[in-house]
Amino acid sequence: MSFKWPNKDPDETLDYTVDWSRFLGYDHATSTGNTIANNLWFIDDASGVKTSISTSENTTVNGITTVFGGLTRDSTNTACTIRLSAGTNNTTYKITSQITDSSGLISERVIRLRIKEN
């Protein structure tokens, strides 16, 4: 199963977030439940190879760019955000958010992002 974000114009630079709180069983009212201990992002290249995103510089994969400093987590460590710019018009990107939770389990969510000129 994959998720879908709203279309992005190639001229936009936007933040995209995956909220893991329900999956983690985190209760915001009591601040209890698992949290994110580590998170990684991947974008499939033109050949479908899952390519790791750098946390120390801008990374361009198949025409879409992750912006340095745009890989973040929220204050409760239950959501991860990636900042994306550019992208090739009429291309749908497969982006993967991978987390390791506070109990040591590794989970992934695949999100589709279509680039569409407004």
CSV table of C-alpha atoms in Angstrom, one decimal:
chain,number,residue,atom,x,y,z
A,1,MET,CA,0.0,0.0,0.0
A,2,SER,CA,1.2,3.5,-0.8
A,3,PHE,CA,0.0,6.9,0.2
A,4,LYS,CA,-0.3,10.0,-2.0
A,5,TRP,CA,0.5,13.6,-1.4
A,6,PRO,CA,-1.2,16.4,-3.4
A,7,ASN,CA,0.4,17.3,-6.8
A,8,LYS,CA,3.5,19.6,-6.7
A,9,ASP,CA,4.4,22.3,-9.3
A,10,PRO,CA,8.0,22.0,-10.4
A,11,ASP,CA,8.6,25.6,-9.4
A,12,GLU,CA,7.5,25.0,-5.8
A,13,THR,CA,9.6,24.2,-2.8
A,14,LEU,CA,7.4,22.5,-0.2
A,15,ASP,CA,7.5,20.5,3.0
A,16,TYR,CA,5.9,17.0,3.0
A,17,THR,CA,5.2,15.2,6.3
A,18,VAL,CA,4.5,11.6,7.4
A,19,ASP,CA,2.7,11.5,10.7
A,20,TRP,CA,3.6,8.2,12.4
A,21,SER,CA,1.8,8.8,15.7
A,22,ARG,CA,-1.2,6.5,15.2
A,23,PHE,CA,1.1,3.7,13.9
A,24,LEU,CA,3.4,4.2,16.9
A,25,GLY,CA,0.5,4.2,19.4
A,26,TYR,CA,1.5,7.6,20.7
A,27,ASP,CA,-1.0,9.5,22.8
A,28,HIS,CA,-0.3,13.2,22.6
A,29,ALA,CA,-2.5,13.9,25.6
A,30,THR,CA,-0.4,11.8,27.9
A,31,SER,CA,2.9,11.8,25.9
A,32,THR,CA,3.0,8.0,26.1
A,33,GLY,CA,3.8,5.4,23.4
A,34,ASN,CA,6.6,4.7,21.0
A,35,THR,CA,8.5,7.5,19.2
A,36,ILE,CA,10.8,7.7,16.3
A,37,ALA,CA,14.4,7.0,17.2
A,38,ASN,CA,15.8,7.4,13.7
A,39,ASN,CA,14.3,8.3,10.3
A,40,LEU,CA,15.6,7.9,6.7
A,41,TRP,CA,14.2,9.0,3.4
A,42,PHE,CA,14.6,7.4,0.0
A,43,ILE,CA,13.5,8.4,-3.6
A,44,ASP,CA,13.4,5.8,-6.4
A,45,ASP,CA,15.6,6.8,-9.3
A,46,ALA,CA,14.6,6.5,-13.0
A,47,SER,CA,15.5,2.8,-12.9
A,48,GLY,CA,13.4,2.1,-9.8
A,49,VAL,CA,16.4,1.8,-7.5
A,50,LYS,CA,15.7,3.1,-3.9
A,51,THR,CA,18.2,5.9,-3.4
A,52,SER,CA,19.1,7.2,0.1
A,53,ILE,CA,18.8,10.9,0.7
A,54,SER,CA,21.7,12.8,2.3
A,55,THR,CA,21.2,14.7,5.5
A,56,SER,CA,24.2,16.9,4.9
A,57,GLU,CA,23.6,18.4,1.4
A,58,ASN,CA,20.9,18.9,-1.3
A,59,THR,CA,20.3,15.6,-3.1
A,60,THR,CA,18.8,15.4,-6.6
A,61,VAL,CA,17.3,12.1,-7.8
A,62,ASN,CA,15.6,11.8,-11.2
A,63,GLY,CA,15.0,15.6,-11.3
A,64,ILE,CA,13.6,16.2,-7.8
A,65,THR,CA,15.7,17.7,-5.1
A,66,THR,CA,15.6,17.4,-1.4
A,67,VAL,CA,16.7,20.6,0.3
A,68,PHE,CA,19.5,20.5,2.9
A,69,GLY,CA,18.1,21.3,6.3
A,70,GLY,CA,14.6,20.1,5.2
A,71,LEU,CA,14.7,16.7,6.8
A,72,THR,CA,13.2,17.1,10.3
A,73,ARG,CA,11.1,15.5,13.0
A,74,ASP,CA,8.4,17.2,15.1
A,75,SER,CA,8.9,17.9,18.8
A,76,THR,CA,7.3,14.7,19.9
A,77,ASN,CA,9.3,12.5,17.5
A,78,THR,CA,6.2,11.1,15.9
A,79,ALA,CA,6.3,12.8,12.5
A,80,CYS,CA,9.0,13.3,9.8
A,81,THR,CA,9.2,16.0,7.2
A,82,ILE,CA,11.1,16.2,3.9
A,83,ARG,CA,11.5,19.5,1.9
A,84,LEU,CA,11.3,19.0,-1.9
A,85,SER,CA,12.0,21.3,-4.8
A,86,ALA,CA,12.0,21.0,-8.6
A,87,GLY,CA,10.8,17.7,-10.2
A,88,THR,CA,10.0,16.7,-13.8
A,89,ASN,CA,6.6,17.7,-15.1
A,90,ASN,CA,4.2,14.7,-15.5
A,91,THR,CA,6.4,12.4,-13.4
A,92,THR,CA,5.2,10.5,-10.3
A,93,TYR,CA,7.9,10.0,-7.7
A,94,LYS,CA,8.0,7.1,-5.3
A,95,ILE,CA,9.3,8.5,-1.9
A,96,THR,CA,9.9,6.2,1.1
A,97,SER,CA,9.9,7.3,4.7
A,98,GLN,CA,11.6,4.7,6.9
A,99,ILE,CA,11.7,4.9,10.7
A,100,THR,CA,13.2,3.0,13.5
A,101,ASP,CA,10.9,3.3,16.6
A,102,SER,CA,11.9,3.5,20.2
A,103,SER,CA,11.4,-0.3,20.6
A,104,GLY,CA,13.9,-1.0,17.7
A,105,LEU,CA,11.3,-1.9,15.0
A,106,ILE,CA,11.9,-0.7,11.4
A,107,SER,CA,8.9,0.4,9.3
A,108,GLU,CA,8.4,2.0,6.0
A,109,ARG,CA,5.7,4.0,4.2
A,110,VAL,CA,5.8,4.7,0.5
A,111,ILE,CA,4.3,7.9,-0.8
A,112,ARG,CA,3.6,8.9,-4.4
A,113,LEU,CA,4.1,12.5,-5.4
A,114,ARG,CA,3.1,13.7,-8.9
A,115,ILE,CA,4.7,16.7,-10.4
A,116,LYS,CA,2.2,18.7,-12.4
A,117,GLU,CA,2.6,22.2,-13.9
A,118,ASN,CA,-0.1,24.5,-12.5
